[in-house]
Amino acid sequence: MRIIDMLRKEAFSLSFEVFPPKTDASLDTVRKATVEVAALRPDFVSVTCGAGGAGGRLTLDIARNIRQETGVETLEHLTCIGAKRESVLAHLHTLRELGMENIMALRGDLPAGMDPADLNASPYPHAADLVREIRASGDFCVGAACYPEVHPESTDQRDDLRHLREKVEAGADFLTTQMFFDNNLLYNFLYKLRESGVTVPVLPGIMPITSANQVERARKLSGSFMPRRFTSLVDRFGSDPAAMKQAGIIYATDQIIDLFANGIRHVHVYTMNKPDVAAAIQRNLAPMLGSSL
Ligand code: FAD
């Protein structure tokens, strides 16, 4: 089923994100974890992929396995940085053959030392170029990324929003946000996005931080602002794994409840392949999920 059609429903719902293994060595373990995440029956499960080539084989493996084992819809991530046009077209052909209808179109991060100007030599300098290619290659539902706190390569938010609008005009059906820990940043972003004329659904992406180690990694990956309310929780509970896990689950749940209370109906959770964390958040929200209140 196309994700854009699922997003039209009125009820509150969640989708989950998982990631594939880096090598075949841990494929069985990751398959098991991702199937457990999917077995919670979110609206859909997105499967990330590494940058630097079209259509990760392991991304496809995990997505197919989830569909076969649980019947839950998947959203396959596809990055275009460093990708050749023939391999992108071949990958899109494979997805069509397999009946996979949903693709998250991403550029991928610049490899260390690469000058953004070098992108111009590529067939897909920006995610918008990949969106256009996917659109021209079949009846796919296409998602794309957005950044409530501005993409790190953008000079300012106006510039970022202008490029985001181009991505939507190229054919993105919906947007999923980078993680954020202060909902006010999301509300502010949504206001400016709508003012810039972008009307497609936006799925806020929530990252449950359940261990102290994750904090630095999340900060490096996203550059997200971490409010005092969040950092004091890490200061207080970071050295106690069980307490930190529970505090992180509750912080993420609280963010989602606030989003639901303020007009958002669908939230995407970065589960980090942790079925227990995904299940705990889902349990906390059980009286709301499936309800339009
Ligand atoms: P783009 O939309 O191309 O934007 C990148 C930068 O270029 C922005 O600063 C933008 O403003 C600018 N830009 C866009 N168009 C133009 C233009 N025409 N001229 C000049 N500048 C322009 N990475 C992975 O490797 N694998 C994943 O699975 C993955 N999943 C993700 C999921 C989500 C929800 C998010 C938010 C990010 C994900 N990423 C993933 C990270 C993403 O690949 C990086 O953030 C990357 O640096 C940018 O990708 P993008 O698709 O947003 O690129």
Coordinates of C-alpha atoms and ligand atoms in Angstrom, one line a residue, residues 17 47-51 77-79 104-110 125-128 144-147 151-154 159-161 163-164 166-167 176-179 268 270, ligand 1:
E17 CA 12.5 2.9 11.4
V47 CA 14.6 0.6 6.3
T48 CA 17.7 2.9 6.0
C49 CA 20.6 2.4 3.7
G50 CA 24.2 3.4 3.6
A51 CA 25.3 6.3 1.4
H77 CA 15.6 4.2 1.7
L78 CA 17.6 4.9 -1.4
T79 CA 20.6 7.3 -1.5
M104 CA 12.5 7.4 0.7
A105 CA 14.7 9.4 -1.7
L106 CA 17.9 10.7 0.0
R107 CA 21.1 12.2 -1.2
G108 CA 23.3 10.7 1.7
D109 CA 26.0 12.5 3.6
L110 CA 29.0 14.0 1.8
P125 CA 23.6 16.3 -7.2
H126 CA 20.6 16.6 -4.8
A127 CA 17.9 14.4 -3.5
A128 CA 15.4 16.4 -5.7
A144 CA 12.1 12.8 1.4
A145 CA 14.0 14.2 4.3
C146 CA 13.6 17.6 6.0
Y147 CA 15.4 19.4 8.8
H151 CA 20.5 21.0 7.2
P152 CA 24.1 21.5 8.3
E153 CA 25.2 22.5 4.7
S154 CA 22.6 25.2 4.3
D159 CA 17.8 28.6 1.7
D160 CA 17.0 25.2 3.1
L161 CA 13.2 25.8 2.7
H163 CA 15.5 23.6 -1.7
L164 CA 13.0 21.6 0.3
E166 CA 12.1 22.2 -5.0
K167 CA 12.2 18.6 -3.7
T176 CA 10.0 12.9 7.4
T177 CA 12.0 15.1 9.8
Q178 CA 15.4 14.7 11.3
M179 CA 15.3 13.9 15.0
H268 CA 7.9 8.2 12.9
Y270 CA 13.7 5.8 15.1
Ligands
FAD1 P1 19.2 17.2 -0.1 O1 17.8 17.3 -0.2 O2 19.9 17.1 -1.5 O3 19.8 18.4 0.7 C1 21.2 18.4 1.1 C2 21.7 19.8 1.2 O4 21.7 20.4 -0.1 C3 20.8 20.7 2.0 O5 21.6 21.7 2.7 C4 19.9 21.4 0.9 O6 19.4 22.6 1.4 C5 20.9 21.5 -0.2 N1 20.4 21.6 -1.5 C6 19.3 20.9 -2.0 N2 19.0 21.2 -3.3 C7 20.0 22.1 -3.6 C8 20.2 22.9 -4.8 N3 19.5 22.7 -5.9 N4 21.3 23.7 -4.8 C9 22.1 23.9 -3.7 N5 21.9 23.3 -2.6 C10 20.8 22.4 -2.5 N6 21.4 9.0 5.1 C11 21.7 7.8 4.6 O7 22.9 7.6 4.2 N7 20.9 6.7 4.6 C12 19.6 6.8 5.1 O8 18.9 5.8 5.0 C13 19.2 8.1 5.6 N8 17.9 8.3 6.0 C14 17.5 9.5 6.5 C15 16.2 9.7 6.9 C16 15.7 10.9 7.3 C17 14.3 11.1 7.8 C18 16.7 12.0 7.4 C19 16.2 13.3 7.9 C20 18.0 11.9 7.0 C21 18.4 10.6 6.5 N9 19.7 10.4 6.0 C22 20.1 9.2 5.6 C23 20.7 11.5 6.1 C24 20.8 12.3 4.8 O9 21.2 11.5 3.7 C25 21.7 13.5 5.0 O10 21.2 14.4 5.9 C26 22.2 14.2 3.8 O11 23.3 15.1 4.2 C27 21.2 15.0 3.1 O12 20.3 14.3 2.4 P2 18.9 14.9 1.8 O13 18.2 13.8 1.1 O14 18.2 15.8 2.7 O15 19.7 15.9 0.7

